[in-house]
């Protein structure tokens, strides 16, 4: 497994002033974990982007803060919906000896006979699943072999997936991952795409506001609240900071 390292430093700039950091190419961030107090950080934007492209959200990153190295996962990356620039980063510090929960992307592999023979088309229902594993065992993706799908109505479920050893899928085993749908007309496909785009736009409009971004008129201010900890012996990459330092 390739080792990823990032240099960060403690941050003393908060609120609207973080805009000046972004203009200089520096990204505000927060690191938190199950047994640590959350800290406000800042780091070079270009260095982060390179590491993020390689490690994703499942690769362990050695985050160097001063002289201290911390094993972390890149938990959440907030981006500007227009420019796609990174606005804020959340790092989750892990214990390498304790299992974590993380979302892992699904990648379709192989050729479905139903598609090659123009019988139907594939519909990916799930793009990722939640898994449990030791931090070092987290895969960057899980393959979904579609070569057995030859008829309309056939599908693959979570139970059909074959993650690597030490990785356990947490989703309902009966959930559909991908299925074969009848071929549709061009007009129907365009309508489906338009509906999906409208849903995505609605979800984007409801996304949480990043630190330092102006609040829209009539919009409620949301403050981070800590979630309940997982049972002993288990940690979650979804756990929120115990105190908000964005």
Short mmCIF file of C-alpha atoms in Angstrom, two decimals:
data_model
loop_
_atom_site.label_atom_id
_atom_site.label_comp_id
_atom_site.label_asym_id
_atom_site.label_seq_id
_atom_site.Cartn_x
_atom_site.Cartn_y
_atom_site.Cartn_z
CA UNK A 1 0.00 0.00 0.00
CA UNK A 2 1.40 3.39 -1.00
CA UNK A 3 2.20 5.73 1.86
CA UNK A 4 0.61 9.17 1.75
CA UNK A 5 1.95 12.10 3.77
CA UNK A 6 0.57 15.61 4.22
CA UNK A 7 2.03 18.57 6.06
CA UNK A 8 -0.38 20.73 8.08
CA UNK A 9 -0.13 23.39 10.75
CA UNK A 10 -2.41 24.68 13.47
CA UNK A 11 -4.84 27.38 12.39
CA UNK A 12 -5.63 30.59 14.26
CA UNK A 13 -7.86 32.15 11.57
CA UNK A 14 -11.61 31.47 11.71
CA UNK A 15 -14.94 32.64 10.29
CA UNK A 16 -14.98 34.97 7.31
CA UNK A 17 -11.23 35.56 7.56
CA UNK A 18 -10.54 32.09 6.15
CA UNK A 19 -11.34 33.52 2.70
CA UNK A 20 -7.92 35.16 2.80
CA UNK A 21 -6.36 31.74 3.39
CA UNK A 22 -8.08 30.29 0.35
CA UNK A 23 -6.96 33.19 -1.83
CA UNK A 24 -3.36 32.37 -0.92
CA UNK A 25 -3.85 28.69 -1.83
CA UNK A 26 -4.21 27.50 1.77
CA UNK A 27 -7.18 25.33 2.77
CA UNK A 28 -8.79 25.39 6.26
CA UNK A 29 -9.25 21.97 7.83
CA UNK A 30 -10.21 20.15 11.01
CA UNK A 31 -8.87 16.92 12.50
CA UNK A 32 -10.89 14.95 15.03
CA UNK A 33 -11.25 11.42 16.32
CA UNK A 34 -12.88 9.16 18.85
CA UNK A 35 -10.36 9.80 21.60
CA UNK A 36 -8.93 13.20 20.69
CA UNK A 37 -10.01 16.81 20.88
CA UNK A 38 -10.72 18.37 17.48
CA UNK A 39 -8.16 20.85 16.18
CA UNK A 40 -8.32 23.58 13.53
CA UNK A 41 -5.65 23.21 10.84
CA UNK A 42 -4.54 24.68 7.53
CA UNK A 43 -2.57 23.13 4.68
CA UNK A 44 -1.41 23.71 1.13
CA UNK A 45 -4.24 23.26 -1.37
CA UNK A 46 -2.16 21.77 -4.21
CA UNK A 47 -0.49 19.23 -1.93
CA UNK A 48 -3.87 18.17 -0.58
CA UNK A 49 -5.41 17.81 -4.05
CA UNK A 50 -2.60 15.48 -5.16
CA UNK A 51 -2.94 13.33 -2.04
CA UNK A 52 -6.74 13.25 -2.29
CA UNK A 53 -6.58 12.02 -5.89
CA UNK A 54 -4.31 9.16 -4.82
CA UNK A 55 -5.72 8.21 -1.42
CA UNK A 56 -9.40 9.06 -1.81
CA UNK A 57 -11.43 8.66 1.38
CA UNK A 58 -10.24 5.14 2.24
CA UNK A 59 -6.44 5.46 2.07
CA UNK A 60 -4.52 6.16 5.26
CA UNK A 61 -2.76 9.53 5.24
CA UNK A 62 0.07 10.38 7.63
CA UNK A 63 -0.83 13.92 8.66
CA UNK A 64 2.21 15.75 10.02
CA UNK A 65 1.32 18.53 12.46
CA UNK A 66 4.51 20.07 13.76
CA UNK A 67 6.66 17.09 14.75
CA UNK A 68 3.70 14.76 15.30
CA UNK A 69 2.51 12.21 12.73
CA UNK A 70 -1.15 11.19 12.89
CA UNK A 71 -2.83 8.43 10.85
CA UNK A 72 -6.01 9.90 9.37
CA UNK A 73 -8.68 9.31 6.74
CA UNK A 74 -9.92 12.13 4.54
CA UNK A 75 -13.47 12.13 5.84
CA UNK A 76 -15.24 15.04 4.19
CA UNK A 77 -14.25 17.56 1.52
CA UNK A 78 -16.51 20.58 1.02
CA UNK A 79 -16.31 22.15 -2.44
CA UNK A 80 -17.69 25.26 -4.07
CA UNK A 81 -20.68 24.14 -6.20
CA UNK A 82 -19.71 26.50 -9.03
CA UNK A 83 -15.91 26.54 -9.17
CA UNK A 84 -15.38 23.10 -7.57
CA UNK A 85 -12.62 24.64 -5.43
CA UNK A 86 -12.00 22.95 -2.07
CA UNK A 87 -13.45 25.05 0.77
CA UNK A 88 -12.81 22.90 3.84
CA UNK A 89 -11.46 19.47 4.78
CA UNK A 90 -12.27 17.14 7.66
CA UNK A 91 -9.70 14.53 8.71
CA UNK A 92 -10.67 11.61 10.94
CA UNK A 93 -7.84 10.31 13.12
CA UNK A 94 -7.90 6.52 13.41
CA UNK A 95 -6.49 3.87 15.70
CA UNK A 96 -4.78 1.40 13.39
CA UNK A 97 -5.77 -1.47 15.70
CA UNK A 98 -9.49 -0.66 15.74
CA UNK A 99 -11.96 -1.23 12.93
CA UNK A 100 -13.63 1.73 11.25
CA UNK A 101 -16.71 2.24 9.11
CA UNK A 102 -16.23 3.86 5.71
CA UNK A 103 -18.03 4.23 2.39
CA UNK A 104 -16.27 2.45 -0.48
CA UNK A 105 -17.06 3.09 -4.18
CA UNK A 106 -18.40 0.26 -6.35
CA UNK A 107 -16.91 -0.26 -9.83
CA UNK A 108 -18.69 -2.29 -12.53
CA UNK A 109 -16.34 -4.73 -14.26
CA UNK A 110 -16.84 -7.24 -17.06
CA UNK A 111 -19.36 -7.17 -19.90
CA UNK A 112 -23.04 -7.93 -19.35
CA UNK A 113 -24.43 -10.16 -22.16
CA UNK A 114 -27.75 -8.32 -21.87
CA UNK A 115 -25.98 -5.14 -22.93
CA UNK A 116 -23.71 -6.60 -25.62
CA UNK A 117 -26.69 -8.39 -27.19
CA UNK A 118 -28.81 -5.23 -26.94
CA UNK A 119 -31.41 -6.93 -24.79
CA UNK A 120 -31.36 -4.37 -22.01
CA UNK A 121 -29.33 -1.74 -20.23
CA UNK A 122 -27.59 -1.72 -16.85
CA UNK A 123 -28.93 0.44 -14.05
CA UNK A 124 -26.50 1.02 -11.18
CA UNK A 125 -28.64 1.37 -8.05
CA UNK A 126 -25.78 1.70 -5.55
CA UNK A 127 -22.56 3.57 -6.26
CA UNK A 128 -20.95 2.78 -2.91
CA UNK A 129 -21.47 0.65 0.18
CA UNK A 130 -20.55 1.03 3.82
CA UNK A 131 -17.95 -1.41 5.09
CA UNK A 132 -16.16 -2.25 8.32
CA UNK A 133 -12.44 -3.02 8.37
CA UNK A 134 -9.15 -2.13 9.98
CA UNK A 135 -7.89 1.17 8.52
CA UNK A 136 -5.04 -0.56 6.68
CA UNK A 137 -7.48 -3.05 5.08
CA UNK A 138 -9.89 -0.49 3.62
CA UNK A 139 -10.05 -0.94 -0.18
CA UNK A 140 -10.15 2.03 -2.54
CA UNK A 141 -13.04 0.33 -4.39
CA UNK A 142 -14.96 -2.95 -4.69
CA UNK A 143 -15.45 -4.65 -8.07
CA UNK A 144 -18.94 -5.66 -9.20
CA UNK A 145 -18.72 -8.37 -11.89
CA UNK A 146 -21.69 -7.96 -14.25
CA UNK A 147 -20.72 -10.74 -16.70
CA UNK A 148 -23.54 -12.97 -15.40
CA UNK A 149 -26.32 -10.52 -16.27
CA UNK A 150 -27.91 -11.77 -19.50
CA UNK A 151 -31.65 -11.07 -19.16
CA UNK A 152 -33.96 -8.20 -18.29
CA UNK A 153 -34.82 -8.32 -14.61
CA UNK A 154 -31.62 -9.97 -13.46
CA UNK A 155 -29.74 -8.18 -10.70
CA UNK A 156 -26.82 -8.34 -8.30
CA UNK A 157 -27.31 -7.69 -4.60
CA UNK A 158 -24.97 -6.68 -1.80
CA UNK A 159 -24.77 -10.37 -0.88
CA UNK A 160 -23.23 -11.07 -4.31
CA UNK A 161 -20.27 -8.75 -3.72
CA UNK A 162 -16.88 -10.22 -2.88
CA UNK A 163 -14.86 -7.72 -0.85
CA UNK A 164 -11.32 -8.60 0.19
CA UNK A 165 -10.60 -10.53 3.36
CA UNK A 166 -11.08 -8.54 6.52
CA UNK A 167 -13.68 -6.29 4.89
CA UNK A 168 -17.34 -6.68 5.89
CA UNK A 169 -20.24 -5.06 4.04
CA UNK A 170 -22.65 -3.36 6.46
CA UNK A 171 -25.51 -2.65 4.06
CA UNK A 172 -28.58 -4.90 3.96
CA UNK A 173 -27.54 -8.04 2.06
CA UNK A 174 -30.76 -7.87 0.03
CA UNK A 175 -30.16 -4.41 -1.40
CA UNK A 176 -29.87 -4.27 -5.19
CA UNK A 177 -26.52 -3.05 -6.49
CA UNK A 178 -27.12 -3.23 -10.25
CA UNK A 179 -29.90 -4.62 -12.44
CA UNK A 180 -30.86 -5.08 -16.08
CA UNK A 181 -33.61 -2.77 -17.29
CA UNK A 182 -35.46 -2.86 -20.64
CA UNK A 183 -34.10 -0.65 -23.39
CA UNK A 184 -35.83 2.74 -23.41
CA UNK A 185 -36.45 5.33 -26.09
CA UNK A 186 -34.22 8.39 -26.41
CA UNK A 187 -37.06 10.64 -25.19
CA UNK A 188 -37.61 8.57 -22.05
CA UNK A 189 -33.88 8.51 -21.32
CA UNK A 190 -33.69 12.31 -21.63
CA UNK A 191 -36.62 12.71 -19.24
CA UNK A 192 -34.96 10.42 -16.68
CA UNK A 193 -31.70 12.36 -16.97
CA UNK A 194 -33.56 15.66 -16.46
CA UNK A 195 -35.28 14.33 -13.34
CA UNK A 196 -31.96 13.12 -11.93
CA UNK A 197 -30.37 16.52 -12.61
CA UNK A 198 -33.24 18.28 -10.82
CA UNK A 199 -32.84 16.02 -7.79
CA UNK A 200 -29.08 16.66 -7.73
CA UNK A 201 -29.65 20.43 -7.89
CA UNK A 202 -32.08 20.24 -4.97
CA UNK A 203 -29.61 18.21 -2.89
CA UNK A 204 -26.81 20.67 -3.72
CA UNK A 205 -28.94 23.62 -2.62
CA UNK A 206 -29.49 21.91 0.74
CA UNK A 207 -25.77 21.16 1.28
CA UNK A 208 -24.21 22.53 4.53
CA UNK A 209 -22.55 25.92 4.35
CA UNK A 210 -18.73 25.93 4.49
CA UNK A 211 -16.82 28.03 6.99
CA UNK A 212 -16.27 31.58 5.80
CA UNK A 213 -19.03 31.44 3.18
CA UNK A 214 -21.74 34.16 3.36
CA UNK A 215 -25.08 33.07 4.78
CA UNK A 216 -28.03 33.38 2.42
CA UNK A 217 -31.00 35.50 3.46
CA UNK A 218 -33.52 33.49 5.43
CA UNK A 219 -31.08 30.61 5.85
CA UNK A 220 -30.69 29.10 9.31
CA UNK A 221 -27.25 28.91 10.80
CA UNK A 222 -26.23 25.30 11.45
CA UNK A 223 -23.72 24.42 14.11
CA UNK A 224 -21.87 21.12 14.34
CA UNK A 225 -23.06 18.79 17.06
CA UNK A 226 -21.16 15.70 18.19
CA UNK A 227 -22.71 12.35 17.47
CA UNK A 228 -22.89 9.49 19.90
CA UNK A 229 -19.75 7.39 19.99
CA UNK A 230 -19.75 3.88 18.62
CA UNK A 231 -19.58 0.95 21.07
CA UNK A 232 -16.19 0.16 22.61
CA UNK A 233 -13.77 -1.52 20.19
CA UNK A 234 -15.29 0.21 17.18
CA UNK A 235 -14.76 3.61 15.68
CA UNK A 236 -16.61 5.35 12.90
CA UNK A 237 -15.25 7.49 10.09
CA UNK A 238 -18.59 9.28 10.19
CA UNK A 239 -18.20 10.47 13.78
CA UNK A 240 -18.41 14.25 14.01
CA UNK A 241 -15.97 16.47 15.90
CA UNK A 242 -16.51 16.82 19.61
CA UNK A 243 -16.22 20.56 19.14
CA UNK A 244 -16.60 22.64 16.01
CA UNK A 245 -13.40 24.43 14.98
CA UNK A 246 -14.24 25.17 11.39
#
